[in-house]
PDB file of C-alpha atoms in Angstrom:
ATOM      1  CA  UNK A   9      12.409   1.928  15.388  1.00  0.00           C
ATOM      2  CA  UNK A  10      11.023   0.328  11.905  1.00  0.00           C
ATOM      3  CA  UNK A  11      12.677   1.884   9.207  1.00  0.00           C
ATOM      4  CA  UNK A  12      12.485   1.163   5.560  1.00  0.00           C
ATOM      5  CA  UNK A  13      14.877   3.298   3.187  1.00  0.00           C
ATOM      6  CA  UNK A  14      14.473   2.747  -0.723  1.00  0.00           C
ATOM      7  CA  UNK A  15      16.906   3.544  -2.999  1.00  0.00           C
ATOM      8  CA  UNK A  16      18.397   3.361  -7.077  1.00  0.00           C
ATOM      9  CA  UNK A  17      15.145   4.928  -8.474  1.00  0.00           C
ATOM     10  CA  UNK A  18      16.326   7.508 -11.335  1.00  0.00           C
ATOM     11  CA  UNK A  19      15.577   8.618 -15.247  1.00  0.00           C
ATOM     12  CA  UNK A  20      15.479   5.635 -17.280  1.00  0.00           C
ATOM     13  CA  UNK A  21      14.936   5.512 -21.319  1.00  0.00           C
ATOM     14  CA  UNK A  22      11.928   2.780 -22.294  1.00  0.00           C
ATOM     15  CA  UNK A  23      12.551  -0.158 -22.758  1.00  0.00           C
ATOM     16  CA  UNK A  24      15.929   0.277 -20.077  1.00  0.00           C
ATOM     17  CA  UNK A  25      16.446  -1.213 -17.155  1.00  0.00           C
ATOM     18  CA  UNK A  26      16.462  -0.303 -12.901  1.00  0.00           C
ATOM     19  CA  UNK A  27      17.381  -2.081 -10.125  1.00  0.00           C
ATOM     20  CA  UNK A  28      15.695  -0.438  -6.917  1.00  0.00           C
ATOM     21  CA  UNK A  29      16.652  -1.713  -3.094  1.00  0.00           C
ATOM     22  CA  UNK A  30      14.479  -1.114   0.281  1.00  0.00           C
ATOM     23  CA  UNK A  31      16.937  -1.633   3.216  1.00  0.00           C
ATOM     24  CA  UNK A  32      15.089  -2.689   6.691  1.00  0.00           C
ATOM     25  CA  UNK A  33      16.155  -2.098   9.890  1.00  0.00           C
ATOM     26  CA  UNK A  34      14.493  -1.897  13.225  1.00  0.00           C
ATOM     27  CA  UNK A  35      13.155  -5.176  13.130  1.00  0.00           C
ATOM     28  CA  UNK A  36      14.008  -8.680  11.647  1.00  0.00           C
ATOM     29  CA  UNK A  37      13.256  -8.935   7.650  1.00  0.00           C
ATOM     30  CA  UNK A  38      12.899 -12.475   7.865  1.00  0.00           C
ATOM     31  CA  UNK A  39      10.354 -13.370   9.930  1.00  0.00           C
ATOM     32  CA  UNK A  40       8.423 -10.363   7.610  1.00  0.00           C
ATOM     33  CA  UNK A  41       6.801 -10.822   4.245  1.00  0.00           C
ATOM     34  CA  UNK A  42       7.568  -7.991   1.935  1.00  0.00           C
ATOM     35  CA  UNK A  43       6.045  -5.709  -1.086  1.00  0.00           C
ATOM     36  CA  UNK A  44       6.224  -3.513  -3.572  1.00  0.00           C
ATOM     37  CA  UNK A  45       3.764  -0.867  -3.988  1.00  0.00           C
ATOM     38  CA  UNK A  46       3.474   2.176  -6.345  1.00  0.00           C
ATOM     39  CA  UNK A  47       1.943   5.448  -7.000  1.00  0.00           C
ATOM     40  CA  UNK A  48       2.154   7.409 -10.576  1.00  0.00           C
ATOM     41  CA  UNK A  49       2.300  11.189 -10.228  1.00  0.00           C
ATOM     42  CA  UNK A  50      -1.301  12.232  -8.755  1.00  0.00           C
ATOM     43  CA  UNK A  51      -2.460   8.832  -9.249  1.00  0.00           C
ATOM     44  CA  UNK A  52      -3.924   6.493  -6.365  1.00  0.00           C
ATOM     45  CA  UNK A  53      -1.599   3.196  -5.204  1.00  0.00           C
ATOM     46  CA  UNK A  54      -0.934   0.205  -7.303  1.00  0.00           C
ATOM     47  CA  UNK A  55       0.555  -2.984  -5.346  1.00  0.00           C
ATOM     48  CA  UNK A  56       3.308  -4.424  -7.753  1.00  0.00           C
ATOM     49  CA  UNK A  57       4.965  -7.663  -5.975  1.00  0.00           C
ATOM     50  CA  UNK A  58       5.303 -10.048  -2.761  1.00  0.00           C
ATOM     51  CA  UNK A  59       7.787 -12.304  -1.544  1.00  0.00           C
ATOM     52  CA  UNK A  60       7.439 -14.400   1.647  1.00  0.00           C
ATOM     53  CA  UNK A  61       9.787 -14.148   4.421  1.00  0.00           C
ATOM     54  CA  UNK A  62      11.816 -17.123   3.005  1.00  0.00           C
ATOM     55  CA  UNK A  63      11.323 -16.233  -0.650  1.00  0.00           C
ATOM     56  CA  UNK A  64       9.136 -19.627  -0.967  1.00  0.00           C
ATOM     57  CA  UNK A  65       5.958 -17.552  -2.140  1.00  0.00           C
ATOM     58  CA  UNK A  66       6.221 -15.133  -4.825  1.00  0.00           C
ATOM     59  CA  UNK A  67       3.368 -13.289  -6.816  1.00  0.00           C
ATOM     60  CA  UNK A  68       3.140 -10.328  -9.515  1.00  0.00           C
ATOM     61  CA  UNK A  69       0.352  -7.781 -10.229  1.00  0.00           C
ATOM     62  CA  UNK A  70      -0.740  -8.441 -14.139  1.00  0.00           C
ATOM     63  CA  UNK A  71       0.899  -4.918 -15.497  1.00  0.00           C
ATOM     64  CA  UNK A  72       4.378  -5.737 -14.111  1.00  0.00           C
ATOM     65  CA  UNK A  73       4.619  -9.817 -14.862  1.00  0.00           C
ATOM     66  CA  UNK A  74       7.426 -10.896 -16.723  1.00  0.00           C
ATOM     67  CA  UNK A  75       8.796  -7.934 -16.658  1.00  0.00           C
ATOM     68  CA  UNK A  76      10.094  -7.245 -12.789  1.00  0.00           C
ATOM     69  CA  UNK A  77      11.110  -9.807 -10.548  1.00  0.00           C
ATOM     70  CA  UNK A  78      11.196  -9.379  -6.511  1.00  0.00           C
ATOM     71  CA  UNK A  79      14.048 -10.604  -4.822  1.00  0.00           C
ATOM     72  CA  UNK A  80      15.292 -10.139  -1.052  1.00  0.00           C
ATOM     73  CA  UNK A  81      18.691 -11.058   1.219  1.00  0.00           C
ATOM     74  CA  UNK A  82      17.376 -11.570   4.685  1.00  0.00           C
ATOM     75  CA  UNK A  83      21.128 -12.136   5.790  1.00  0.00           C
ATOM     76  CA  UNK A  84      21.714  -8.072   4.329  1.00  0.00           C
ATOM     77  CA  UNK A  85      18.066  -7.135   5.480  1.00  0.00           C
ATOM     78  CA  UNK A  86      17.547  -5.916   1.817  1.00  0.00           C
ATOM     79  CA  UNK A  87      14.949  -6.260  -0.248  1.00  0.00           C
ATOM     80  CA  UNK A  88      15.197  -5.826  -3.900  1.00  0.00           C
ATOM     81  CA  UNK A  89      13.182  -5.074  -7.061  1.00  0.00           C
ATOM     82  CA  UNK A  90      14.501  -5.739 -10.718  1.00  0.00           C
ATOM     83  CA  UNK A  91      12.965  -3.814 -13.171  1.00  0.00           C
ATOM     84  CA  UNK A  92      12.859  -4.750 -17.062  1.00  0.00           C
ATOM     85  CA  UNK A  93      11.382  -3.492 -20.702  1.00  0.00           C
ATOM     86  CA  UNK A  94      10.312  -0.280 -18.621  1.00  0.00           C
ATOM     87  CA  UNK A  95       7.502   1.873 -20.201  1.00  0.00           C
ATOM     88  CA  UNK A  96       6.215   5.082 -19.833  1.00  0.00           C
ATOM     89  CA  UNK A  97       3.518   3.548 -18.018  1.00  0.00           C
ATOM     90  CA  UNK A  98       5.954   2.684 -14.722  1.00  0.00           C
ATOM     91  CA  UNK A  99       6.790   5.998 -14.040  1.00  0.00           C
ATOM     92  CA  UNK A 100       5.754   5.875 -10.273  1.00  0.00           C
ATOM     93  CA  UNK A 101       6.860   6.512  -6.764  1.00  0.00           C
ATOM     94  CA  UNK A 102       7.920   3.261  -5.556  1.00  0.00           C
ATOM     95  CA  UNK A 103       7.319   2.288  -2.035  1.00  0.00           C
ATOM     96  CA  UNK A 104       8.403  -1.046  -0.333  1.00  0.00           C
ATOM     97  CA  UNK A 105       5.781  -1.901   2.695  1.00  0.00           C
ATOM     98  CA  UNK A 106       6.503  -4.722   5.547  1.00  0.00           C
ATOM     99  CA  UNK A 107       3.151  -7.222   5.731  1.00  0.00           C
ATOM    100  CA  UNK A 108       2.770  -9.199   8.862  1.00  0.00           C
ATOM    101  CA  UNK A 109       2.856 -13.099   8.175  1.00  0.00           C
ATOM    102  CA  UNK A 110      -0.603 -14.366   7.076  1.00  0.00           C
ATOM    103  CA  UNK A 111      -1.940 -10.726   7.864  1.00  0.00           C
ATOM    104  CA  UNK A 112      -2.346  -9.592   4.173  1.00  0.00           C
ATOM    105  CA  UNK A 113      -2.114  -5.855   5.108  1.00  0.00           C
ATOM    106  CA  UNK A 114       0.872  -3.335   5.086  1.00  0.00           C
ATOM    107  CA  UNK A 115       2.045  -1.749   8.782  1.00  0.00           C
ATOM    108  CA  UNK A 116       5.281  -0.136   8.008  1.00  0.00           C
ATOM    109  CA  UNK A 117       6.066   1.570   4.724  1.00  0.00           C
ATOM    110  CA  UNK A 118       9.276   3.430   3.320  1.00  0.00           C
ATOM    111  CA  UNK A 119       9.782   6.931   2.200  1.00  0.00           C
ATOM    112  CA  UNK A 120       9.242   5.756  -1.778  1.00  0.00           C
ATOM    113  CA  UNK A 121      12.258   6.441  -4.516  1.00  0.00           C
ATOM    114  CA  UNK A 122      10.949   7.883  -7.517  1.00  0.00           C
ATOM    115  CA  UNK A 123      11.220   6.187 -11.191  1.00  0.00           C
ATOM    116  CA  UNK A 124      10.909   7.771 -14.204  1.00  0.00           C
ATOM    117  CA  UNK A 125      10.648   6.633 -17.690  1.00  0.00           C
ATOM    118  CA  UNK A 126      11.015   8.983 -20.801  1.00  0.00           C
ATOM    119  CA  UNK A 127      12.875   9.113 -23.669  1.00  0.00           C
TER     120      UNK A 127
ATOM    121  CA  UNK B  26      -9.236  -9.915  -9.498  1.00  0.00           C
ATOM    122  CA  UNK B  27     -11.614  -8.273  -7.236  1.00  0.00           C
ATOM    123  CA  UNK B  28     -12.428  -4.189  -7.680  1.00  0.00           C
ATOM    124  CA  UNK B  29     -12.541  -1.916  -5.045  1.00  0.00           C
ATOM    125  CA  UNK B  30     -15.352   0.908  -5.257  1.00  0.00           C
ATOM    126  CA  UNK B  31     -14.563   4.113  -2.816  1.00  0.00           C
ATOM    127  CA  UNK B  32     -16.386   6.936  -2.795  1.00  0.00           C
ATOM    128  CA  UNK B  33     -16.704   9.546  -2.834  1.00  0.00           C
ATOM    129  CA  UNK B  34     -13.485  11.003  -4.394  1.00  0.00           C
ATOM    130  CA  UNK B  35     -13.550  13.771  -2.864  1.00  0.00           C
ATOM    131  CA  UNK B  36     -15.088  15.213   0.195  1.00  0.00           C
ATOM    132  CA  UNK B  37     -14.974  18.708   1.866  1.00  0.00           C
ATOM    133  CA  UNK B  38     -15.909  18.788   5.889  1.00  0.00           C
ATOM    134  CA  UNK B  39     -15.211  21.475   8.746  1.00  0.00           C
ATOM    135  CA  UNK B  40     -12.994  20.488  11.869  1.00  0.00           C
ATOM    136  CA  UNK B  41     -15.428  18.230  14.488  1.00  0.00           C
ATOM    137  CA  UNK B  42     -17.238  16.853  11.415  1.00  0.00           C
ATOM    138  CA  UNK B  43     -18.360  13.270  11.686  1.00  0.00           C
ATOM    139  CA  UNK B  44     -17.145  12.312   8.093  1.00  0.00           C
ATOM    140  CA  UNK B  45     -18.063   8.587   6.430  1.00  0.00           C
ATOM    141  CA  UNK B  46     -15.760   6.906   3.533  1.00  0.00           C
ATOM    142  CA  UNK B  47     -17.107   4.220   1.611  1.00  0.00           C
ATOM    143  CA  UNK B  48     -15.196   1.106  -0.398  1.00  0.00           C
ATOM    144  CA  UNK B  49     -17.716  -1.957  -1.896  1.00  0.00           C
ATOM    145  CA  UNK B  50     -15.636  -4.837  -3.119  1.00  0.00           C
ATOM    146  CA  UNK B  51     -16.726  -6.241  -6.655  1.00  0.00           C
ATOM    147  CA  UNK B  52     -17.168  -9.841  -4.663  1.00  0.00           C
ATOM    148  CA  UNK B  53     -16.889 -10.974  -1.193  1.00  0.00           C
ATOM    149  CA  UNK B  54     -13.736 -10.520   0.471  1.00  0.00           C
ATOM    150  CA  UNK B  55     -15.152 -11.195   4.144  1.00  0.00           C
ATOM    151  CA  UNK B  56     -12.633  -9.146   6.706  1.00  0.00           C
ATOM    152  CA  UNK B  57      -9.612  -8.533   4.388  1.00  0.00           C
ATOM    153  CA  UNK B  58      -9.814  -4.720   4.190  1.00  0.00           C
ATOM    154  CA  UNK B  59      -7.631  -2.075   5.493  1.00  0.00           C
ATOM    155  CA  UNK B  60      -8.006   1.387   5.281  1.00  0.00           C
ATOM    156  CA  UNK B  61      -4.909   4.105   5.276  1.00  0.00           C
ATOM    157  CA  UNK B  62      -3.966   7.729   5.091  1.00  0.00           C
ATOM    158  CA  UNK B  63      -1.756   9.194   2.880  1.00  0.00           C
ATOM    159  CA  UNK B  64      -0.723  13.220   3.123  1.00  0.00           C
ATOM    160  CA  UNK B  65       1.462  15.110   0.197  1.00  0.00           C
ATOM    161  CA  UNK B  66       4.583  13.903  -0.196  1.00  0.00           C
ATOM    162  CA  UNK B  67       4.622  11.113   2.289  1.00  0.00           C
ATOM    163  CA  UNK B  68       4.433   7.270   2.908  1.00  0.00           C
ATOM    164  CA  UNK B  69       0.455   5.500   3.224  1.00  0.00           C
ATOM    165  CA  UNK B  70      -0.208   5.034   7.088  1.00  0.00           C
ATOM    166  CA  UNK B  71      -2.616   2.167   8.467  1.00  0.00           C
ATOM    167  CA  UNK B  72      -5.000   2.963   9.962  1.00  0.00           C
ATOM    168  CA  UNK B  73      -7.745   0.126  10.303  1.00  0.00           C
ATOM    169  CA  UNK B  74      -7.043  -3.475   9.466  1.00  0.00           C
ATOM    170  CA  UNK B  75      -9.006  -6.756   9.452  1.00  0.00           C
ATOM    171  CA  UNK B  76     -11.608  -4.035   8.471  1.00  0.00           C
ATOM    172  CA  UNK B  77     -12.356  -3.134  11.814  1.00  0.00           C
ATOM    173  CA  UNK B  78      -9.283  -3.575  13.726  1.00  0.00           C
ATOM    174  CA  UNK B  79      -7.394  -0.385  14.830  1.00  0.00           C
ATOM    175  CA  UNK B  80      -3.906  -0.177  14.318  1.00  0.00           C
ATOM    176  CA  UNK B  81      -1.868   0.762  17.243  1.00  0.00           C
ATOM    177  CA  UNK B  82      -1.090   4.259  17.707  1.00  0.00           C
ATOM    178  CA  UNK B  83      -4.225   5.493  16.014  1.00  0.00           C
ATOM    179  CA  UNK B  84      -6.217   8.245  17.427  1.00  0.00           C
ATOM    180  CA  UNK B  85      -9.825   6.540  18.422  1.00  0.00           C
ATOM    181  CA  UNK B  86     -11.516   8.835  16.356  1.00  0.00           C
ATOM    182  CA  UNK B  87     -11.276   6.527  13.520  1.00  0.00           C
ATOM    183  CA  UNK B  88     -13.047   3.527  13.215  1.00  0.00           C
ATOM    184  CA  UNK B  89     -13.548   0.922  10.862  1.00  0.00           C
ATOM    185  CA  UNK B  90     -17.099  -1.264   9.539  1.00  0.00           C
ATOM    186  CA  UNK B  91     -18.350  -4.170   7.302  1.00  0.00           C
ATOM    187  CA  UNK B  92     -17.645  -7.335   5.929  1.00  0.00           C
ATOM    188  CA  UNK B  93     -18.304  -9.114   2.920  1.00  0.00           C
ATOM    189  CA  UNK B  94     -18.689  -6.119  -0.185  1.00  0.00           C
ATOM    190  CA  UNK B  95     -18.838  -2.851   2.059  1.00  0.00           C
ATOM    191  CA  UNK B  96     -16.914  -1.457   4.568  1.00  0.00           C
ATOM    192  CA  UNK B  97     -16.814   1.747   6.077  1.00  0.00           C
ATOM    193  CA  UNK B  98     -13.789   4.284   7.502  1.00  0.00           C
ATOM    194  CA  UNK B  99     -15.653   6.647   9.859  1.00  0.00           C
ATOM    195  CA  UNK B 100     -13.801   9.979  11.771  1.00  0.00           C
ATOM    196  CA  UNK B 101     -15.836  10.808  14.544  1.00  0.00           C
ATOM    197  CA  UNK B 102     -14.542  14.510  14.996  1.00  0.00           C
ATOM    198  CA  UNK B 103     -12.538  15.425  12.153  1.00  0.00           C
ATOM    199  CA  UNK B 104      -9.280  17.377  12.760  1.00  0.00           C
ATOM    200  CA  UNK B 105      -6.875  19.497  11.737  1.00  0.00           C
ATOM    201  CA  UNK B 106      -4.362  16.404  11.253  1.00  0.00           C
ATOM    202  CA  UNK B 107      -6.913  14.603   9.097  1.00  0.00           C
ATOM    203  CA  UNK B 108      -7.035  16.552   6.195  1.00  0.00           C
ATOM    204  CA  UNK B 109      -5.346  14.090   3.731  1.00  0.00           C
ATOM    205  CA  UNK B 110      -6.168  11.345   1.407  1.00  0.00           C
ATOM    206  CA  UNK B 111      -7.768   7.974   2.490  1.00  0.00           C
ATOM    207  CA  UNK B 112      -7.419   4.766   0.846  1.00  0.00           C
ATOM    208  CA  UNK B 113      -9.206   0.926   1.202  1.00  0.00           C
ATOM    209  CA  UNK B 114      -7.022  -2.077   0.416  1.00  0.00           C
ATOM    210  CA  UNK B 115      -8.116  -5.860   0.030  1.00  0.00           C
ATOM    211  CA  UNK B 116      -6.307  -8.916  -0.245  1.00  0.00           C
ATOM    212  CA  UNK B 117      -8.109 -11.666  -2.642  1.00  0.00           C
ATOM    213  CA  UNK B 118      -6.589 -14.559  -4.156  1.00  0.00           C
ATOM    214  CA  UNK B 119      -2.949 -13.207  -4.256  1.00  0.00           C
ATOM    215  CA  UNK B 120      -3.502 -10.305  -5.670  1.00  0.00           C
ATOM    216  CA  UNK B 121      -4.175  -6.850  -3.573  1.00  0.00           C
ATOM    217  CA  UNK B 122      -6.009  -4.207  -4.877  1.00  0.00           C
ATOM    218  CA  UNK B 123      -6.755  -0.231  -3.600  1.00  0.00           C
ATOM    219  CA  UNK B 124      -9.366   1.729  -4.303  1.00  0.00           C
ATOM    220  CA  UNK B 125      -9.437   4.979  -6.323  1.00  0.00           C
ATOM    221  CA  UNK B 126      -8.333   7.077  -2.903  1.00  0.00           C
ATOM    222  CA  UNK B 127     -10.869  10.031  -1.006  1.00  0.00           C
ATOM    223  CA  UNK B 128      -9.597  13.207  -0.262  1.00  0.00           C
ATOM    224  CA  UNK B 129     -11.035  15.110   2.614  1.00  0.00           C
ATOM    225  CA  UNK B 130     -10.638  18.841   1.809  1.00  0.00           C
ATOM    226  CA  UNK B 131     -11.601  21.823   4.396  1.00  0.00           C
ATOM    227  CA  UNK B 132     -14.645  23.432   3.872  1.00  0.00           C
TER     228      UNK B 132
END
């Protein structure tokens, strides 16, 4: 069975850091591309990052760029999000979501770890 | 970056409704749209990809339209189990977007 199990969201101060993880099992990470997605309290979904299987492709919505950086260990099946300069504006539910190679949609999602940023 | 349109936000239907959702893409994004549900609390689901494709597991009731700027997410009998909150996705140019979400209410 697919599984994908985020964890390390929390209460973070702006301008703080968070480092959030999506272990996979079920299936074989690396021959998967991987996301981020999120969704702010009540709000509708905002995709945040993607990294190819092999970590050779790597692209950032605008609101998050220079800011977060994707990362993954195919070797640990983890996948990994490193979040910096957080703003009020991140608070979210953060999901990570499996994408089929060269499919461009997302068929498995986790159960989301939630992030909040306040002072 | 390419905007997705869905409408309408909201929508209130009875159980065996035929119920239509709506997304127009701000420019052509031929077959790169998938639709998914969402309930409270929970992970998306997929649904419908390559806009028309239906993902495995997925009760026939739903099916999936268009290409270009507007697709369509249609339930042919609406049930109890479908009362949740439906979103389009496209890929463009690196860069995925979602629309603004539906939410199919009981009347």
């Amino acid at each position: 069975e697919v599984q994908l199990v985020e964890s390390g969201g929390g209460l973070v101060k702006p301008g703080g850091s968070l480092r959030l993880s999506c272990a996979a099992s079920g299936f074989t990470l690396s021959n998967y591309d991987m996301n981020w997605v999120r969704q702010a309290p009540g709000k509708g979904l905002e995709w945040v990052s993607f990294i190819s299987s092999l970590s050779s492709y790597i692209y950032y919505a605008d609101s998050v760029k220079g800011r977060f950086t994707i990362s993954r260990d195919n070797a640990k099946n983890l996948l990994f999000l490193q979040m910096n300069s957080l703003r009020a504006e991140d608070t979210a539910v953060y999901f990570c979501a499996r994408m089929p190679k060269g499919s461009y949609y997302f068929d498995y999602w986790g159960q989301g770890t939630l992030v909040t940023v306040s002072s | 970056d390419v905007q997705m349109t869905q409408s309408p936000s909201t929508l209130s239907a009875s159980v065996g409704d035929r119920v239509t959702i709506t997304c127009r893409a701000s420019q052509s994004i031929s077959s790169w749209l998938a639709w998914y549900q969402q309930k409270p609390g929970k992970a998306p689901k997929l649904l419908i990809y390559k806009a028309s494709s239906l993902e495995s597991g997925v009760p026939s009731r739903f099916s999936g339209s268009g290409s270009g700027t507007e697709f369509t997410l249609t339930i042919s009998s609406l049930q109890p189990d479908d009362f949740a909150a439906y979103y389009c996705q496209q890929y463009n140019s690196y860069s995925w977007t979602f629309g603004q979400g539906t939410k199919v209410e009981i009347k």
